[in-house]
Amino acid sequence: MVETSERLLQKPRVNEYVSIRRFPAKVGLESMAAHYVKQAFKPHSHDEYVIGIIEDGIHSVWCRGEHFQVGAGTVVTMNPGDVHHGGAGHETGWKQRMVYVSEEKMRKFVDDAVDGSSFFLPRFSETFHALPELSNCFAHFHNVLHSSPLTLARDVALNAMMETIVGVLAPSALQKSSSKGPDGRICDAIEYLREHVERDVPLDELCTIAGLRRRQTIEALKRVTGLPPHAYHLMLKINAVKSMLAQGLSPAEAAAQSGFVDQSHMARHFVATVGMTPGAYKQALG
């Protein structure tokens, strides 16, 4: 379950918002999406890593004693303890997406990424990086992490986000092996997904079954099925819906029994996969 805390800042003629997601099962992680216009931050620092992007507008910010005018397409990487402050650099303010990752959470990620071999925590030498393509990549993963109702989709998005950002901006922290890597008991994990189509399965559960680390599990399942875990499980859910519709269940009943949050969530993925709405598919079956 994801705890949601959303705050609409009621100020005249401005459209500021802050949306925060906390994940009880993932201590040391928080995601945030915001649009600030009038907000001005006093000098402060975080105990966590702050990783994110400026999506729109301009953020006028001081960090590590330097002043920056940070625009859209900028990737932000702050180490724990980096003092910063600032506000809007334009009358329309700025939009940002961020994740706050504790050192312990980062340590677990890096340890997993290098399969438990020697490692050190990343140290980002720069705070702001004008990398629009990397920013777009982060925005995609952040949107899934921040908004998806499916635990497995959020887990995979988080892993991909962290591996991409750390891999590009602090590559020495990740010493990847060029070998194919182990498959462990990945077939058991695949069978588990097939037998539990209706569940919201977390990635850690698959790792336990496969006897692999998070990255290893994702890569092994993709080698075997051609899809990452969340996409494969989603495909199984859609196939289950098709079967239920053929058996005479309504779209709403099929959505509930296949583990979708609601009918609209199912219908969106059904159309993207099958090419027609569940209702049209059911009608086509006669």
XYZ file of N, CA and C in Angstrom, residues 62-241:
540
model
N 20.811 28.375 -4.989
C 22.193 28.364 -4.533
C 22.487 26.980 -3.960
N 23.594 26.397 -4.372
C 23.995 25.099 -3.838
C 25.514 25.014 -3.811
N 26.042 24.533 -2.691
C 27.492 24.447 -2.509
C 28.170 25.796 -2.741
N 27.456 26.876 -2.360
C 28.037 28.208 -2.437
C 27.989 28.853 -3.801
N 27.362 28.209 -4.789
C 27.260 28.778 -6.127
C 25.803 29.015 -6.489
N 25.592 30.024 -7.352
C 24.237 30.341 -7.794
C 23.999 29.771 -9.186
N 22.810 29.181 -9.384
C 22.459 28.570 -10.663
C 21.055 29.011 -11.068
N 20.859 29.193 -12.366
C 19.545 29.377 -12.952
C 19.240 28.069 -13.687
N 18.414 27.239 -13.077
C 18.241 25.874 -13.549
C 16.936 25.752 -14.325
N 17.036 25.341 -15.588
C 15.869 25.261 -16.445
C 15.405 23.847 -16.718
N 14.372 23.740 -17.544
C 13.787 22.446 -17.906
C 14.830 21.562 -18.576
N 14.734 20.257 -18.310
C 15.685 19.314 -18.885
C 16.929 19.123 -18.049
N 16.935 19.710 -16.839
C 18.088 19.589 -15.943
C 17.877 18.449 -14.957
N 18.895 17.607 -14.808
C 18.885 16.547 -13.805
C 19.573 17.069 -12.551
N 18.984 16.813 -11.407
C 19.493 17.303 -10.118
C 20.014 16.129 -9.299
N 21.231 16.249 -8.797
C 21.798 15.217 -7.913
C 22.471 15.892 -6.724
N 21.874 15.767 -5.568
C 22.444 16.334 -4.343
C 22.846 15.206 -3.406
N 24.029 15.336 -2.844
C 24.498 14.391 -1.840
C 23.902 14.751 -0.482
N 23.804 13.804 0.424
C 23.351 14.137 1.777
C 24.217 15.249 2.370
N 23.558 16.267 2.929
C 24.290 17.357 3.558
C 24.560 18.546 2.668
N 24.277 18.472 1.371
C 24.489 19.610 0.478
C 23.519 20.734 0.844
N 24.054 21.871 1.247
C 23.215 23.011 1.627
C 22.761 23.741 0.363
N 21.469 24.070 0.308
C 20.925 24.757 -0.849
C 19.736 25.621 -0.427
N 19.422 26.608 -1.249
C 18.260 27.459 -1.005
C 17.949 28.213 -2.287
N 16.714 28.739 -2.369
C 16.344 29.488 -3.566
C 14.855 29.523 -3.787
N 14.475 29.966 -4.976
C 13.071 30.098 -5.317
C 12.900 30.152 -6.823
N 11.856 30.858 -7.248
C 11.548 30.920 -8.675
C 12.509 31.864 -9.399
N 12.915 31.438 -10.597
C 13.747 32.288 -11.440
C 12.936 32.945 -12.542
N 11.622 32.728 -12.510
C 10.715 33.289 -13.514
C 9.345 33.408 -12.861
N 8.526 34.300 -13.378
C 7.213 34.544 -12.746
C 6.292 33.321 -12.786
N 6.552 32.392 -13.699
C 5.729 31.177 -13.753
C 6.244 30.089 -12.824
N 7.352 30.361 -12.131
C 7.896 29.394 -11.189
C 8.623 28.253 -11.864
N 8.614 27.098 -11.218
C 9.270 25.930 -11.785
C 8.570 24.662 -11.329
N 8.644 23.626 -12.176
C 8.102 22.311 -11.843
C 9.257 21.337 -11.648
N 9.125 20.492 -10.655
C 10.185 19.530 -10.390
C 9.611 18.184 -9.986
N 10.384 17.128 -10.246
C 10.103 15.778 -9.775
C 11.334 15.320 -9.011
N 11.153 14.782 -7.821
C 12.278 14.400 -6.988
C 12.028 13.055 -6.300
N 13.112 12.385 -5.965
C 13.061 11.272 -5.023
C 14.083 11.559 -3.931
N 13.737 11.180 -2.718
C 14.616 11.339 -1.566
C 14.988 9.936 -1.094
N 16.272 9.619 -1.184
C 16.749 8.258 -0.936
C 17.746 8.269 0.216
N 17.452 7.540 1.278
C 18.360 7.492 2.419
C 19.671 6.812 2.037
N 20.714 7.085 2.813
C 22.002 6.440 2.545
C 21.889 4.925 2.669
N 21.085 4.460 3.602
C 20.905 3.019 3.765
C 20.216 2.418 2.540
N 19.208 3.117 2.028
C 18.520 2.645 0.834
C 19.459 2.661 -0.374
N 20.273 3.702 -0.480
C 21.239 3.785 -1.573
C 22.281 2.681 -1.448
N 22.704 2.405 -0.219
C 23.695 1.342 0.000
C 23.140 -0.006 -0.452
N 21.875 -0.268 -0.134
C 21.257 -1.534 -0.547
C 21.140 -1.612 -2.059
N 20.815 -0.485 -2.694
C 20.706 -0.481 -4.146
C 22.049 -0.781 -4.800
N 23.098 -0.098 -4.351
C 24.415 -0.300 -4.951
C 24.904 -1.715 -4.695
N 24.699 -2.217 -3.481
C 25.101 -3.579 -3.150
C 24.411 -4.576 -4.065
N 23.132 -4.334 -4.338
C 22.380 -5.212 -5.229
C 22.891 -5.096 -6.665
N 23.189 -3.876 -7.097
C 23.605 -3.642 -8.476
C 24.944 -4.293 -8.798
N 25.818 -4.417 -7.795
C 27.133 -5.030 -8.047
C 27.193 -6.442 -7.474
N 26.019 -7.014 -7.207
C 25.922 -8.408 -6.762
C 26.698 -8.685 -5.482
N 26.739 -7.701 -4.598
C 27.355 -7.912 -3.300
C 28.857 -7.802 -3.268
N 29.473 -7.434 -4.401
C 30.930 -7.259 -4.408
C 31.273 -5.900 -3.809
N 32.552 -5.569 -3.785
C 32.973 -4.327 -3.140
C 32.316 -3.130 -3.829
N 31.963 -2.137 -3.037
C 31.300 -0.964 -3.581
C 31.499 0.195 -2.618
N 31.151 1.386 -3.083
C 31.104 2.537 -2.195
C 29.901 3.381 -2.593
N 29.424 4.171 -1.670
C 28.269 5.008 -1.968
C 28.629 6.051 -3.018
N 27.702 6.368 -3.921
C 27.994 7.386 -4.932
C 28.230 8.745 -4.306
N 29.102 9.488 -4.946
C 29.334 10.875 -4.562
C 29.222 11.704 -5.841
N 28.145 12.463 -5.944
C 27.922 13.243 -7.157
C 28.790 14.498 -7.121
N 29.652 14.641 -8.109
C 30.590 15.771 -8.126
C 29.925 17.069 -8.556
N 28.845 16.977 -9.308
C 28.096 18.151 -9.750
C 26.646 18.016 -9.298
N 25.991 19.163 -9.130
C 24.600 19.158 -8.678
C 23.612 19.206 -9.833
N 23.927 19.991 -10.853
C 22.981 20.204 -11.944
C 23.601 19.767 -13.274
N 22.823 19.023 -14.032
C 23.309 18.432 -15.273
C 22.299 18.720 -16.382
N 22.698 19.463 -17.401
C 21.808 19.770 -18.525
C 21.789 18.580 -19.477
N 20.940 17.611 -19.156
C 20.853 16.362 -19.918
C 19.379 16.057 -20.199
N 18.822 16.681 -21.247
C 17.376 16.522 -21.518
C 16.939 15.071 -21.715
N 17.746 14.251 -22.410
C 17.341 12.866 -22.643
C 17.285 12.080 -21.333
N 18.281 12.284 -20.478
C 18.283 11.623 -19.177
C 17.129 12.139 -18.327
N 16.833 13.430 -18.443
C 15.708 14.017 -17.717
C 14.393 13.384 -18.149
N 14.211 13.187 -19.442
C 12.984 12.553 -19.941
C 12.868 11.116 -19.447
N 14.004 10.423 -19.413
C 14.024 9.041 -18.921
C 13.613 9.002 -17.453
N 14.177 9.901 -16.662
C 13.827 9.976 -15.242
C 12.342 10.278 -15.070
N 11.815 11.221 -15.875
C 10.404 11.608 -15.760
C 9.491 10.407 -15.978
N 9.848 9.561 -16.943
C 9.033 8.373 -17.220
C 9.013 7.435 -16.007
N 10.206 7.120 -15.481
C 10.274 6.202 -14.343
C 9.618 6.810 -13.107
N 9.823 8.125 -12.910
C 9.248 8.785 -11.747
C 7.730 8.767 -11.804
N 7.174 8.962 -12.991
C 5.723 8.940 -13.133
C 5.145 7.594 -12.722
N 5.841 6.511 -13.101
C 5.392 5.169 -12.702
C 5.516 4.999 -11.188
N 6.680 5.362 -10.642
C 6.907 5.234 -9.204
C 5.895 6.052 -8.415
N 5.611 7.252 -8.879
C 4.770 8.183 -8.134
C 3.285 7.885 -8.293
N 2.896 7.272 -9.422
C 1.474 7.183 -9.738
C 0.917 5.777 -9.918
N 1.755 4.793 -10.244
C 1.214 3.473 -10.544
C 0.622 2.814 -9.300
N -0.526 2.167 -9.445
C -1.118 1.445 -8.319
C -0.521 0.055 -8.133
N 0.354 -0.368 -9.057
C 0.911 -1.720 -9.024
C 2.294 -1.724 -8.378
N 2.456 -2.506 -7.329
C 3.723 -2.550 -6.593
C 4.877 -2.980 -7.483
N 4.674 -4.013 -8.298
C 5.755 -4.533 -9.133
C 6.208 -3.488 -10.142
N 5.275 -2.745 -10.719
C 5.632 -1.683 -11.661
C 6.456 -0.606 -10.965
N 6.063 -0.232 -9.745
C 6.825 0.779 -8.994
C 8.222 0.268 -8.649
N 8.319 -0.994 -8.246
C 9.609 -1.570 -7.876
C 10.583 -1.557 -9.052
N 10.097 -1.984 -10.216
C 10.959 -2.048 -11.397
C 11.337 -0.642 -11.853
N 10.388 0.287 -11.800
C 10.672 1.668 -12.191
C 11.736 2.286 -11.286
N 11.623 2.042 -9.985
C 12.617 2.568 -9.048
C 13.999 2.002 -9.353
N 14.072 0.707 -9.578
C 15.355 0.085 -9.857
C 15.970 0.659 -11.138
N 15.150 0.802 -12.183
C 15.639 1.346 -13.449
C 16.065 2.804 -13.293
N 15.293 3.569 -12.538
C 15.622 4.971 -12.301
C 16.974 5.130 -11.626
N 17.173 4.370 -10.547
C 18.411 4.488 -9.789
C 19.609 3.999 -10.598
N 19.438 2.881 -11.295
C 20.545 2.346 -12.080
C 20.927 3.310 -13.199
N 19.935 3.956 -13.809
C 20.211 4.898 -14.893
C 20.932 6.138 -14.378
N 20.401 6.747 -13.333
C 20.989 7.983 -12.824
C 22.390 7.742 -12.255
N 22.516 6.738 -11.387
C 23.823 6.460 -10.790
C 24.792 5.972 -11.864
N 24.306 5.147 -12.789
C 25.170 4.628 -13.839
C 25.734 5.708 -14.728
N 24.952 6.764 -14.995
C 25.403 7.844 -15.869
C 26.206 8.897 -15.113
N 25.758 9.257 -13.916
C 26.340 10.403 -13.219
C 27.298 10.038 -12.092
N 27.340 8.773 -11.681
C 28.325 8.313 -10.698
C 28.709 6.879 -11.046
N 29.211 6.643 -12.267
C 29.411 5.277 -12.771
C 30.402 4.443 -11.967
N 31.354 5.085 -11.308
C 32.346 4.312 -10.564
C 31.727 3.565 -9.389
N 30.504 3.961 -8.985
C 29.842 3.271 -7.878
C 29.291 1.914 -8.309
N 29.138 1.727 -9.630
C 28.557 0.481 -10.134
C 29.586 -0.240 -11.003
N 30.067 -1.343 -10.521
C 31.016 -2.148 -11.275
C 30.279 -3.360 -11.827
N 29.684 -3.199 -12.989
C 28.858 -4.264 -13.554
C 29.708 -5.323 -14.229
N 29.253 -6.534 -14.083
C 29.902 -7.649 -14.764
C 29.415 -7.710 -16.196
N 30.306 -8.075 -17.119
C 29.924 -8.203 -18.527
C 29.329 -9.571 -18.827
N 29.350 -10.466 -17.839
C 28.811 -11.807 -18.051
C 27.289 -11.776 -18.068
N 26.702 -12.834 -18.567
C 25.253 -12.903 -18.708
C 24.562 -12.829 -17.357
N 25.155 -13.432 -16.356
C 24.532 -13.415 -15.043
C 23.704 -14.660 -14.807
N 23.414 -14.957 -13.546
C 22.703 -16.195 -13.206
C 21.206 -16.105 -13.458
N 20.590 -17.256 -13.686
C 19.142 -17.315 -13.838
C 18.457 -17.846 -12.584
N 19.250 -18.442 -11.670
C 18.676 -18.926 -10.418
C 17.467 -19.812 -10.659
N 16.427 -19.603 -9.845
C 15.177 -20.343 -9.994
C 14.122 -19.437 -10.646
N 14.522 -18.778 -11.726
C 13.628 -17.789 -12.346
C 12.368 -18.439 -12.885
N 12.462 -19.694 -13.317
C 11.257 -20.376 -13.807
C 10.227 -20.539 -12.700
N 10.709 -20.723 -11.464
C 9.788 -20.799 -10.326
C 9.092 -19.459 -10.117
N 9.857 -18.374 -10.296
C 9.279 -17.038 -10.132
C 8.244 -16.760 -11.218
N 8.530 -17.197 -12.447
C 7.584 -17.014 -13.548
C 6.298 -17.793 -13.269
N 6.457 -19.011 -12.807
C 5.286 -19.830 -12.497
C 4.485 -19.215 -11.357
N 5.184 -18.602 -10.408
C 4.513 -17.937 -9.292
C 3.638 -16.792 -9.803
N 4.150 -16.012 -10.759
C 3.364 -14.928 -11.333
C 2.137 -15.477 -12.055
N 2.312 -16.591 -12.736
C 1.188 -17.199 -13.460
C 0.106 -17.692 -12.494
N 0.554 -18.207 -11.355
C -0.398 -18.765 -10.390
C -1.039 -17.690 -9.515
N -0.472 -16.482 -9.553
C -0.992 -15.399 -8.711
C -1.256 -14.157 -9.568
N -1.988 -14.359 -10.639
C -2.308 -13.260 -11.543
C -3.059 -12.149 -10.823
N -3.907 -12.540 -9.877
C -4.776 -11.570 -9.228
C -4.074 -10.746 -8.159
N -2.837 -11.109 -7.810
C -2.142 -10.427 -6.719
C -1.313 -9.242 -7.200
N -1.006 -8.359 -6.285
C -0.087 -7.240 -6.524
C 1.268 -7.672 -5.965
N 2.050 -8.360 -6.772
C 3.263 -9.035 -6.299
C 4.439 -8.061 -6.255
N 5.106 -7.913 -5.111
C 6.290 -7.054 -5.033
C 7.526 -7.764 -5.577
N 8.490 -6.998 -6.030
C 9.696 -7.557 -6.623
C 10.486 -8.386 -5.614
N 10.542 -7.952 -4.371
C 11.304 -8.690 -3.356
C 10.781 -10.111 -3.191
N 9.488 -10.306 -3.382
C 8.896 -11.638 -3.280
C 9.425 -12.533 -4.397
N 9.518 -11.980 -5.609
C 10.063 -12.738 -6.737
C 11.538 -13.061 -6.509
N 12.266 -12.118 -5.928
C 13.692 -12.336 -5.649
C 13.880 -13.516 -4.698
N 13.046 -13.598 -3.678
C 13.133 -14.705 -2.717
C 12.879 -16.038 -3.406
N 11.878 -16.061 -4.265
C 11.545 -17.302 -4.973
C 12.658 -17.692 -5.943
N 13.196 -16.709 -6.670
C 14.233 -16.988 -7.668
C 15.598 -17.216 -7.039
N 15.795 -16.747 -5.808
C 17.099 -16.852 -5.175
C 18.106 -15.909 -5.786
N 17.621 -14.767 -6.273
C 18.474 -13.792 -6.951
C 18.273 -12.414 -6.343
N 19.209 -11.516 -6.665
C 19.062 -10.129 -6.265
C 18.065 -9.441 -7.197
N 17.711 -8.199 -6.860
C 16.675 -7.490 -7.617
C 17.060 -7.338 -9.085
N 18.238 -6.799 -9.340
C 18.650 -6.606 -10.735
C 18.757 -7.928 -11.463
N 19.301 -8.942 -10.797
C 19.443 -10.262 -11.413
C 18.076 -10.844 -11.776
N 17.101 -10.654 -10.869
C 15.754 -11.174 -11.117
C 15.123 -10.501 -12.334
N 15.243 -9.180 -12.391
C 14.679 -8.443 -13.531
C 15.315 -8.902 -14.837
N 16.650 -8.998 -14.852
C 17.349 -9.362 -16.078
C 17.085 -10.809 -16.474
N 17.043 -11.716 -15.486
C 16.808 -13.129 -15.787
C 15.397 -13.340 -16.328
N 14.409 -12.686 -15.722
C 13.042 -12.857 -16.186
C 12.884 -12.280 -17.598
N 13.578 -11.181 -17.868
C 13.506 -10.596 -19.203
C 14.170 -11.501 -20.240
N 15.265 -12.173 -19.850
C 15.922 -13.107 -20.782
C 14.999 -14.267 -21.133
N 14.250 -14.733 -20.145
C 13.422 -15.922 -20.356
C 12.102 -15.584 -21.050
N 11.471 -14.455 -20.662
C 10.146 -14.132 -21.194
C 10.160 -13.048 -22.263
N 11.250 -12.284 -22.316
C 11.290 -11.156 -23.241
C 10.709 -9.884 -22.661
N 10.229 -9.954 -21.415
C 9.608 -8.801 -20.770
C 10.131 -8.655 -19.342
N 10.219 -7.419 -18.831
C 10.534 -7.241 -17.412
C 9.372 -7.729 -16.557
N 9.591 -7.970 -15.266
C 8.559 -8.600 -14.415
C 7.206 -7.915 -14.443
N 7.172 -6.584 -14.306
C 5.876 -5.911 -14.230
C 5.110 -6.026 -15.543
N 5.822 -5.920 -16.675
C 5.157 -6.019 -17.973
C 4.656 -7.440 -18.221
N 5.438 -8.429 -17.773
C 5.023 -9.822 -17.949
C 3.781 -10.125 -17.112
N 3.786 -9.660 -15.858
C 2.631 -9.903 -14.987
C 1.394 -9.185 -15.516
N 1.581 -7.981 -16.056
C 0.470 -7.238 -16.633
C -0.106 -7.978 -17.837
N 0.770 -8.568 -18.653
C 0.317 -9.354 -19.790
C -0.531 -10.542 -19.322
N -0.075 -11.192 -18.232
C -0.847 -12.308 -17.688
C -2.222 -11.849 -17.216
N -2.288 -10.670 -16.620
C -3.567 -10.135 -16.159
C -4.508 -9.878 -17.336
N -3.966 -9.297 -18.409
C -4.793 -9.024 -19.585
C -5.292 -10.327 -20.205
N -4.422 -11.329 -20.278
C -4.839 -12.631 -20.804
C -5.945 -13.245 -19.943
N -5.826 -13.051 -18.630
C -6.855 -13.559 -17.723
C -8.182 -12.848 -17.964
N -8.118 -11.536 -18.194
C -9.337 -10.773 -18.479
C -9.989 -11.283 -19.752
